[in-house]
PDB file of C-alpha atoms in Angstrom:
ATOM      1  CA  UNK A   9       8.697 -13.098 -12.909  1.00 55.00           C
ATOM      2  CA  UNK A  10      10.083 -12.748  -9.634  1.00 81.00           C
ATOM      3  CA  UNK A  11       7.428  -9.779  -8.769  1.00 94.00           C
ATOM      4  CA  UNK A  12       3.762  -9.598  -7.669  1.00 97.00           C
ATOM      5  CA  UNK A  13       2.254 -10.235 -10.990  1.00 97.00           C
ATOM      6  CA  UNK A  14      -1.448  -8.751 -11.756  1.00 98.00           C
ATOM      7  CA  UNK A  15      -3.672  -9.145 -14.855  1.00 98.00           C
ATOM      8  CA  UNK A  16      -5.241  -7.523 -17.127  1.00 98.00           C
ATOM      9  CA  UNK A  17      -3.309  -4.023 -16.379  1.00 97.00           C
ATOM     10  CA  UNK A  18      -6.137  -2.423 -17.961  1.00 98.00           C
ATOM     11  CA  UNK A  19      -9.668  -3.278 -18.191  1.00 98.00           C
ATOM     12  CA  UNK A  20     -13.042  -1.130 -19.513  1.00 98.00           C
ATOM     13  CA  UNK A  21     -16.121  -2.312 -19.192  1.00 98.00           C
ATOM     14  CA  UNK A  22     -19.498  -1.513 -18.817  1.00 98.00           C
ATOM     15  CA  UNK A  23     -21.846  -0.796 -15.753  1.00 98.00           C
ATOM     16  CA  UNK A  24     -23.388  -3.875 -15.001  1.00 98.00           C
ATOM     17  CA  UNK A  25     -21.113  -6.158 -16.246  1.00 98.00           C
ATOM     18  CA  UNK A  26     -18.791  -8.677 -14.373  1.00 98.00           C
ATOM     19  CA  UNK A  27     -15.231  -8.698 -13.949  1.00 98.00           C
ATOM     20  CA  UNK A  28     -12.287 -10.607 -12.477  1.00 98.00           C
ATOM     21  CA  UNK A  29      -9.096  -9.568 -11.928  1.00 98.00           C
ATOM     22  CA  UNK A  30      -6.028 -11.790 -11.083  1.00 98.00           C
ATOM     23  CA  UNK A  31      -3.182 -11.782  -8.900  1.00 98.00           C
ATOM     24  CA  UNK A  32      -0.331 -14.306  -9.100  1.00 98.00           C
ATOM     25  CA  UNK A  33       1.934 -13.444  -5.615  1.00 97.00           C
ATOM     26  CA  UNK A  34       5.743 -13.497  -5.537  1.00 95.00           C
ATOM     27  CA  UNK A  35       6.040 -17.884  -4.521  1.00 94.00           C
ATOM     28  CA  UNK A  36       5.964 -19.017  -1.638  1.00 91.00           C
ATOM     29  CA  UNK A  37       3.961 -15.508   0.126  1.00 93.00           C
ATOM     30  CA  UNK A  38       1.063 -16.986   2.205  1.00 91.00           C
ATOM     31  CA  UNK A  39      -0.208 -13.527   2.667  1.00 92.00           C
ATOM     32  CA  UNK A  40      -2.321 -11.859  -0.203  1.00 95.00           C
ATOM     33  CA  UNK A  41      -3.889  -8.550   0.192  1.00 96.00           C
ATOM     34  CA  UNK A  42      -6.438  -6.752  -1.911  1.00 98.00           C
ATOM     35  CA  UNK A  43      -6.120  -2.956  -1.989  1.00 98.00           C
ATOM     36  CA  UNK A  44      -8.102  -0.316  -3.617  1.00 98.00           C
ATOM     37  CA  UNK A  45      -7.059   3.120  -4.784  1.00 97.00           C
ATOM     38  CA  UNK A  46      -8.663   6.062  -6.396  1.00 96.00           C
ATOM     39  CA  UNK A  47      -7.202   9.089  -8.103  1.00 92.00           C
ATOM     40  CA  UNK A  48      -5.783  11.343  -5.597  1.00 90.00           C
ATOM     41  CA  UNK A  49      -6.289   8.552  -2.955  1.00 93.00           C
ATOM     42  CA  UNK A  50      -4.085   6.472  -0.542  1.00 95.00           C
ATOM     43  CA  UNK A  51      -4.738   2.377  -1.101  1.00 96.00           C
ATOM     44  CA  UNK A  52      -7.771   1.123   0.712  1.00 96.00           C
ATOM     45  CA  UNK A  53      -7.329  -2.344   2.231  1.00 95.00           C
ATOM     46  CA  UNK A  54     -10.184  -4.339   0.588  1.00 97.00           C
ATOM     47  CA  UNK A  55      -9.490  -7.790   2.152  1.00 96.00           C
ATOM     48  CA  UNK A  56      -6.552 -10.188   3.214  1.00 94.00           C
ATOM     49  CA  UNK A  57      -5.882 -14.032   3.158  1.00 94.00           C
ATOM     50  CA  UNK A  58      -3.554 -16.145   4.421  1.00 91.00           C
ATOM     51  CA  UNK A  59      -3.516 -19.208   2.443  1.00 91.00           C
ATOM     52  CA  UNK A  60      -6.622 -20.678   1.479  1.00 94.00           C
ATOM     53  CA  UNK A  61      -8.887 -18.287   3.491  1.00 92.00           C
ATOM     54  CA  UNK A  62      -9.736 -14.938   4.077  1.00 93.00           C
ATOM     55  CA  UNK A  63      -8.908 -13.733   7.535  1.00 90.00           C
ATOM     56  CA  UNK A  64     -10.456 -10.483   7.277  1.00 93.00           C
ATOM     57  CA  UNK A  65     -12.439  -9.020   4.519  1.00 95.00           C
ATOM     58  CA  UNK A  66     -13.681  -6.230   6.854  1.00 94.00           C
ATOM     59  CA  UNK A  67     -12.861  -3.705   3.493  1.00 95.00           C
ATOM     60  CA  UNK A  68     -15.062  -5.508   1.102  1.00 97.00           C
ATOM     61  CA  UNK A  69     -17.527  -2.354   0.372  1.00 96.00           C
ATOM     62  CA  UNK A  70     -20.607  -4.769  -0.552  1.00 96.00           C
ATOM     63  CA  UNK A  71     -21.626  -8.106  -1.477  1.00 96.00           C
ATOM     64  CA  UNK A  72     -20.900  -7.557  -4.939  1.00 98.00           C
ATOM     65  CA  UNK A  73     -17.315  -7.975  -4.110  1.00 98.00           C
ATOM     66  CA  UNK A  74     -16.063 -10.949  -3.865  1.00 97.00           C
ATOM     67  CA  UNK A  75     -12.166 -12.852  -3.913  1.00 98.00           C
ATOM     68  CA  UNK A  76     -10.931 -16.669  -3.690  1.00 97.00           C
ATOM     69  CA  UNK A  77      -7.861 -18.176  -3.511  1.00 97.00           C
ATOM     70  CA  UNK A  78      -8.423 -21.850  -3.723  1.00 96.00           C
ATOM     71  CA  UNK A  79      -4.846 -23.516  -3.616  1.00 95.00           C
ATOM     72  CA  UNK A  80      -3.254 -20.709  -1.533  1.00 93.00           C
ATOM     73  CA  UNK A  81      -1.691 -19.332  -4.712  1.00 95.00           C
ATOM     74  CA  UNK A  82      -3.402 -16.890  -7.077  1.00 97.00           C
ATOM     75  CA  UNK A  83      -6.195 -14.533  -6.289  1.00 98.00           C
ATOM     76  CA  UNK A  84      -9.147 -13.776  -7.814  1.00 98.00           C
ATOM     77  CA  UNK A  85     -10.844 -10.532  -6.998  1.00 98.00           C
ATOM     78  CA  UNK A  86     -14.829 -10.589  -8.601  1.00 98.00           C
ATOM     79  CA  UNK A  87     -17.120  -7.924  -8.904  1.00 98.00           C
ATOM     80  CA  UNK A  88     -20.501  -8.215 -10.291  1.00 98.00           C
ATOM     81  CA  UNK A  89     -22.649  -5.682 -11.296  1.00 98.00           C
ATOM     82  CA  UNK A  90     -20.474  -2.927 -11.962  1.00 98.00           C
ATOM     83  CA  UNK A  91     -21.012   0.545 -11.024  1.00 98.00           C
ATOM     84  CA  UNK A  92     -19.013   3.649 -12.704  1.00 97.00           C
ATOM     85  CA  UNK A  93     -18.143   4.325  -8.461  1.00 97.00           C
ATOM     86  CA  UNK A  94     -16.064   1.030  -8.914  1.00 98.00           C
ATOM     87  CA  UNK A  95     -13.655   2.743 -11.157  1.00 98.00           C
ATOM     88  CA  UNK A  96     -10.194   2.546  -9.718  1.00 98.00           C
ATOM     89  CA  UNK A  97      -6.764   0.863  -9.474  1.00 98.00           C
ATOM     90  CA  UNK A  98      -6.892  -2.406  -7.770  1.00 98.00           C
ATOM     91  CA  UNK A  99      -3.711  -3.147  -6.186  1.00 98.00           C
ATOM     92  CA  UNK A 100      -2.585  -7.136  -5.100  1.00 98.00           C
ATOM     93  CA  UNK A 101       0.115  -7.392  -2.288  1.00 96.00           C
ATOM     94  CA  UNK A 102       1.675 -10.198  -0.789  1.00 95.00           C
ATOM     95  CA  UNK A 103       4.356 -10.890   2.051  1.00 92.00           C
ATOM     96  CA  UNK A 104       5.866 -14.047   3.426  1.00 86.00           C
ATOM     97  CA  UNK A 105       3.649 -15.185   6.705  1.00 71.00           C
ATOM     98  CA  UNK A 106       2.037 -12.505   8.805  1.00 61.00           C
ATOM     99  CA  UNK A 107       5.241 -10.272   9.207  1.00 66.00           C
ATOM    100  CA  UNK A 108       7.482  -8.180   7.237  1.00 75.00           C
ATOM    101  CA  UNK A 109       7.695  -5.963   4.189  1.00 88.00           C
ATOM    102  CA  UNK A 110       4.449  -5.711   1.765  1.00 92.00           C
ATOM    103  CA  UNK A 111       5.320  -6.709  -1.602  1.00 95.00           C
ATOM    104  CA  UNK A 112       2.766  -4.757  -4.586  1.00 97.00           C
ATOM    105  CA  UNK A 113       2.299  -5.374  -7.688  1.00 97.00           C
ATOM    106  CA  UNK A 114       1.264  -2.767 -10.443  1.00 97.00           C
ATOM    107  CA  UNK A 115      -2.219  -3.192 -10.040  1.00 98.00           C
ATOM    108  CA  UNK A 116      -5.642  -3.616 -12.530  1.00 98.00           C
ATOM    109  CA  UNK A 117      -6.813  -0.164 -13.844  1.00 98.00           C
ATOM    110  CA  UNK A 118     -11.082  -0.951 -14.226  1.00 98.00           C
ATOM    111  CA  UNK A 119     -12.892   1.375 -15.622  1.00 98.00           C
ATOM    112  CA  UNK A 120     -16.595   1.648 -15.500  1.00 98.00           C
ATOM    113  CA  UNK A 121     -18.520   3.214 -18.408  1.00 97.00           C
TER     114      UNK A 121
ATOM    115  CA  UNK B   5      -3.644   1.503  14.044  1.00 60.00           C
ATOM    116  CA  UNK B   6      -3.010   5.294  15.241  1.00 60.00           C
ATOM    117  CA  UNK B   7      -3.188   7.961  12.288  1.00 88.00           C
ATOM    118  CA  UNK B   8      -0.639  10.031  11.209  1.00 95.00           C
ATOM    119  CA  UNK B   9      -0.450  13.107   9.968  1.00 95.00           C
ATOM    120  CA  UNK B  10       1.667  14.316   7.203  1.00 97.00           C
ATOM    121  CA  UNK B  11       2.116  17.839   4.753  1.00 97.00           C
ATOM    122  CA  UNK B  12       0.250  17.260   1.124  1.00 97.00           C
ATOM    123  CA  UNK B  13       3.171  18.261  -0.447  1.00 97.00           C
ATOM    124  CA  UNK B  14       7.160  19.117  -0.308  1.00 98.00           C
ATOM    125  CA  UNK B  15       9.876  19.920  -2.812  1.00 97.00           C
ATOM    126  CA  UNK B  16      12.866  19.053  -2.916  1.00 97.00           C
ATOM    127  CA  UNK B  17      16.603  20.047  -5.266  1.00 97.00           C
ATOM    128  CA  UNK B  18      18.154  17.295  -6.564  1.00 97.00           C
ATOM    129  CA  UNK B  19      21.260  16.281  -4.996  1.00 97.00           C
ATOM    130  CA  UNK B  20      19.500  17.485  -1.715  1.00 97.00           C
ATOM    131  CA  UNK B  21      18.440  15.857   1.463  1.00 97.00           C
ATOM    132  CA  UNK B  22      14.939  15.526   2.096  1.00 98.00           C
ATOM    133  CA  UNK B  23      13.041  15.211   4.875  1.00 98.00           C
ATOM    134  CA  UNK B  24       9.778  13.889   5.331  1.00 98.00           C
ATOM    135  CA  UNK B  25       8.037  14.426   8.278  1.00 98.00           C
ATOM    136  CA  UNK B  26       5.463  12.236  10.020  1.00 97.00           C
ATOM    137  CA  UNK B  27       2.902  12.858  13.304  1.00 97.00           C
ATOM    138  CA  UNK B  28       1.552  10.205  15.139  1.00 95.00           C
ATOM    139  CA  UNK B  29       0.998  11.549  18.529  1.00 94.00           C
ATOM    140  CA  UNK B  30      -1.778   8.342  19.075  1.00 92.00           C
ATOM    141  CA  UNK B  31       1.333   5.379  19.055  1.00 93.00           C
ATOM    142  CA  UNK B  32       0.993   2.454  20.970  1.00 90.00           C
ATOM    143  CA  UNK B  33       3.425   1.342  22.258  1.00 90.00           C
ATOM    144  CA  UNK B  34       3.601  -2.394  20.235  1.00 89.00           C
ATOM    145  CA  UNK B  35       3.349   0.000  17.146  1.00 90.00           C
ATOM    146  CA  UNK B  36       6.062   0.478  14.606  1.00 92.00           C
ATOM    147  CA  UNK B  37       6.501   3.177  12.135  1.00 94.00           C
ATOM    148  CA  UNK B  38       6.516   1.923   8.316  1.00 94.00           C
ATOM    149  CA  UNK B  39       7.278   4.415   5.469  1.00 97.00           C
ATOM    150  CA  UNK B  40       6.085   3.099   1.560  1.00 97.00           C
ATOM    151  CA  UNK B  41       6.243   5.442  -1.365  1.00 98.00           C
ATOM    152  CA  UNK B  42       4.178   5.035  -4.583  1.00 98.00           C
ATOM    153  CA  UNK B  43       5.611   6.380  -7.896  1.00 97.00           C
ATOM    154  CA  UNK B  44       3.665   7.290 -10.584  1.00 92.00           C
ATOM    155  CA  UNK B  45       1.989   4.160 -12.145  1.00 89.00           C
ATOM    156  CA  UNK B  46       3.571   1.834  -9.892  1.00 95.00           C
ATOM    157  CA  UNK B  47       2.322   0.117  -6.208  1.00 96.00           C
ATOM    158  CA  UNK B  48       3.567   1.356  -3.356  1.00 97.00           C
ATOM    159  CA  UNK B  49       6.851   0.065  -2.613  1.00 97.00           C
ATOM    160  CA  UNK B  50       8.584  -0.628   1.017  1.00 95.00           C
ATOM    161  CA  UNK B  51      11.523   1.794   2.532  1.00 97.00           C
ATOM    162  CA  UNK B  52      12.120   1.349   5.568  1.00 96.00           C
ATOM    163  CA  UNK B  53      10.549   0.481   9.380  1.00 94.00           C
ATOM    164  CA  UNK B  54      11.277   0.833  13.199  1.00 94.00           C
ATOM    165  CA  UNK B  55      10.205   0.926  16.546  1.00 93.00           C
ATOM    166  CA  UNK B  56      12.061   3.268  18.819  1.00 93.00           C
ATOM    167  CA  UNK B  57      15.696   3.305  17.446  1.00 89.00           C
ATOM    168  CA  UNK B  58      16.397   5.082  14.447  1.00 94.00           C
ATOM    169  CA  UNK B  59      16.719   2.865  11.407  1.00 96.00           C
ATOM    170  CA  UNK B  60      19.079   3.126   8.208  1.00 97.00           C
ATOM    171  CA  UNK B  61      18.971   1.095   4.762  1.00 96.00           C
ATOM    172  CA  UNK B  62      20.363   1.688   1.522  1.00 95.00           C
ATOM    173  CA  UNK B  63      17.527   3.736   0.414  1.00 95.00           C
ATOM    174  CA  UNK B  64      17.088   6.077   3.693  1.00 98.00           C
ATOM    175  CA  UNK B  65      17.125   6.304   7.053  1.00 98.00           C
ATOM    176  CA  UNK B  66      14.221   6.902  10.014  1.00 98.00           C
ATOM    177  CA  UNK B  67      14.446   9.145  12.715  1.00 98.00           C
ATOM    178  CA  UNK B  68      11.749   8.253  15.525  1.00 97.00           C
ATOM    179  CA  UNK B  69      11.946  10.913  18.601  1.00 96.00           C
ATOM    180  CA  UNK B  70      12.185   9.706  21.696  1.00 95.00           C
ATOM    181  CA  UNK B  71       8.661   9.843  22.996  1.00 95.00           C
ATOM    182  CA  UNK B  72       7.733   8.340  19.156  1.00 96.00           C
ATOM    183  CA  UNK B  73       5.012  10.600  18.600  1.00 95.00           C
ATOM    184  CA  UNK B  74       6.575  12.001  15.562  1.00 97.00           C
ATOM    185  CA  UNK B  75       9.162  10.539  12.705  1.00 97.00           C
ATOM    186  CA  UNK B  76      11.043  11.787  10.036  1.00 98.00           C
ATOM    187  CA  UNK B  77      12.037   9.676   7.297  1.00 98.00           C
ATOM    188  CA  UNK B  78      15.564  11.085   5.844  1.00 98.00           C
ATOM    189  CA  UNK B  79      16.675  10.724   1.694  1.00 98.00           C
ATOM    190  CA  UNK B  80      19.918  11.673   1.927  1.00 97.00           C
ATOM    191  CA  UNK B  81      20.987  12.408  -1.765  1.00 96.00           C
ATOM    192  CA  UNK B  82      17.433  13.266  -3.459  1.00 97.00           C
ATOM    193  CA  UNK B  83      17.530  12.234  -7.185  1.00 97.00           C
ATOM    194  CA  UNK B  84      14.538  13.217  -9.757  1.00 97.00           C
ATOM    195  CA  UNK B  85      13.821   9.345  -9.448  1.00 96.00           C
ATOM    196  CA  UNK B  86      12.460  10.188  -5.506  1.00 98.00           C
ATOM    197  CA  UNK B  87       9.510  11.870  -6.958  1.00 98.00           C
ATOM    198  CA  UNK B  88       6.711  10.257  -5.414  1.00 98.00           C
ATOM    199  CA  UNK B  89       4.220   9.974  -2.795  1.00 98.00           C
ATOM    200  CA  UNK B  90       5.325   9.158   0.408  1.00 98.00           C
ATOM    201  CA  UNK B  91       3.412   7.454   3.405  1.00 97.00           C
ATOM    202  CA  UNK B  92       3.877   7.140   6.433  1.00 97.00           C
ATOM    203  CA  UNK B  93       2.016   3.766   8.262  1.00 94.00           C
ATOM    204  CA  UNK B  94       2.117   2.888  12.424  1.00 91.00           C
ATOM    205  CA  UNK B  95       0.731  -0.716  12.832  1.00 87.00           C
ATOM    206  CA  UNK B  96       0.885  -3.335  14.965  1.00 81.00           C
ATOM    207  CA  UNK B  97       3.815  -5.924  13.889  1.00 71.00           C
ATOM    208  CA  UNK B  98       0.858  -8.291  14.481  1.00 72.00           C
ATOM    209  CA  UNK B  99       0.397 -11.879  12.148  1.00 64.00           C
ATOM    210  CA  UNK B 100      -1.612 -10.598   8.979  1.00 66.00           C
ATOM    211  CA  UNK B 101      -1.776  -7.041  10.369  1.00 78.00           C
ATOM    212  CA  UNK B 102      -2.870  -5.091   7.544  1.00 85.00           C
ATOM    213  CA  UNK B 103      -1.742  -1.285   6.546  1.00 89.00           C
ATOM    214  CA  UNK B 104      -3.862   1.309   6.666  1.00 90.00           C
ATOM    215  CA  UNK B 105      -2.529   3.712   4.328  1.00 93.00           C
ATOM    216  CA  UNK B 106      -3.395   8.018   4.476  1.00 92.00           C
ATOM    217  CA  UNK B 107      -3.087  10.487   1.831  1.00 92.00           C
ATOM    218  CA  UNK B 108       0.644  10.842   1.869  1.00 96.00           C
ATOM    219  CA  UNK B 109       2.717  13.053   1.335  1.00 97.00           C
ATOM    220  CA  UNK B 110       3.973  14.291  -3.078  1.00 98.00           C
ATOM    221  CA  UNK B 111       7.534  14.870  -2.641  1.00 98.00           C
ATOM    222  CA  UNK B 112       8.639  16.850  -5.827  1.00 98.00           C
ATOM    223  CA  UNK B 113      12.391  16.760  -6.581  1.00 98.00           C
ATOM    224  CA  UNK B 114      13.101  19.467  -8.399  1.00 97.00           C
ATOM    225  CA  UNK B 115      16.992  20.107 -10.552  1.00 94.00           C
TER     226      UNK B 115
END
């Protein structure tokens, strides 16, 4: 598709466990962002590359989030040992270069049990 | 990035204009004003952005007074579809710049 593309849309798991969720940018974006969001909540900005590496992951929470993006393409946002407080939409954004208009996609509902 | 401030809520008729009003007495200078709006479900989506002029595109237009410590972002013909939250962003037009998004305001349209 021609959108921000993110997968699964839904995922329930259990606390402890690990997850990944993907994000496949509109082509050609060099910018990916990772956002956050909780019920009744503006997005939080979780981290940002452009390209290959991540030029500021100053909203990573802890070190059991983690996200690649090895060929400057897709995103993968990991997060080990799940807590029920990780429960939340997880929005993927991405933009051509460093400027202009944020593109989102529909984001990953987790849910922690 | 400055904050802004802006309502928790506003309704609006269908059919109406409505006007969304946005604070941020803390602007720099090299700061522009974005405005994104989430509906229901969805990610936020992009409307509309300026500096110091007031700004119109086919989905609304941005009113910025002249000492830019406070916006209004303008739907002229408010349809049921304009239910959503609005928010209202001032960064830095900076390479990878990220946006720092508030609470936003619920516009209700209302027929």
């Amino acid at each position: 598709g021609a959108g921000v593309s993110q997968t699964p849309s839904n995922k329930v798991t259990e606390k402890g466990k690990y997850v990944e969720l993907r994000c496949d940018p509109i082509s050609g974006h060099t910018a990916l962002y990772w956002y956050r969001q909780s019920l009744g909540q503006g997005p939080e900005f979780l981290i940002y590359f452009q390209g290959t590496g991540a030029a500021d992951d100053s909203g990573l929470p802890n070190d059991r989030f983690f996200a690649v993006r090895p060929e400057g393409s897709v995103s993968t946002l990991k997060i080990q040992r799940t807590e029920r407080g990780d429960s939340a939409v997880y929005l993927c954004a991405s933009r051509i270069g460093g400027g202009g208009e944020l593109f989102f996609g529909e984001g990953s509902r987790l849910t922690v049990l | 990035d400055a904050k802004t401030t802006q309502p928790p809520s506003m309704d609006c008729a269908e059919g109406r204009a409505a006007n969304l009003p946005c604070n941020h007495s803390t602007i720099s200078g090299n700061e522009y004003v974005y405005w994104y709006r989430q509906i229901h479900s969805q990610g936020p989506q992009y409307i509309i952005h300026g500096l110091k002029n007031n700004e119109t595109n086919e989905m609304a237009s941005l009113i910025i007074t002249e000492d830019r410590k406070s916006s209004t972002l303008i739907l002229p013909h408010a349809t049921l579809r304009d239910t959503a939250v609005y928010y209202c962003i001032v960064r830095v037009a900076e390479y990878g710049n990220k946006l720092v998004f508030g609470a936003g305001t619920i516009l209700r349209v209302k027929s």
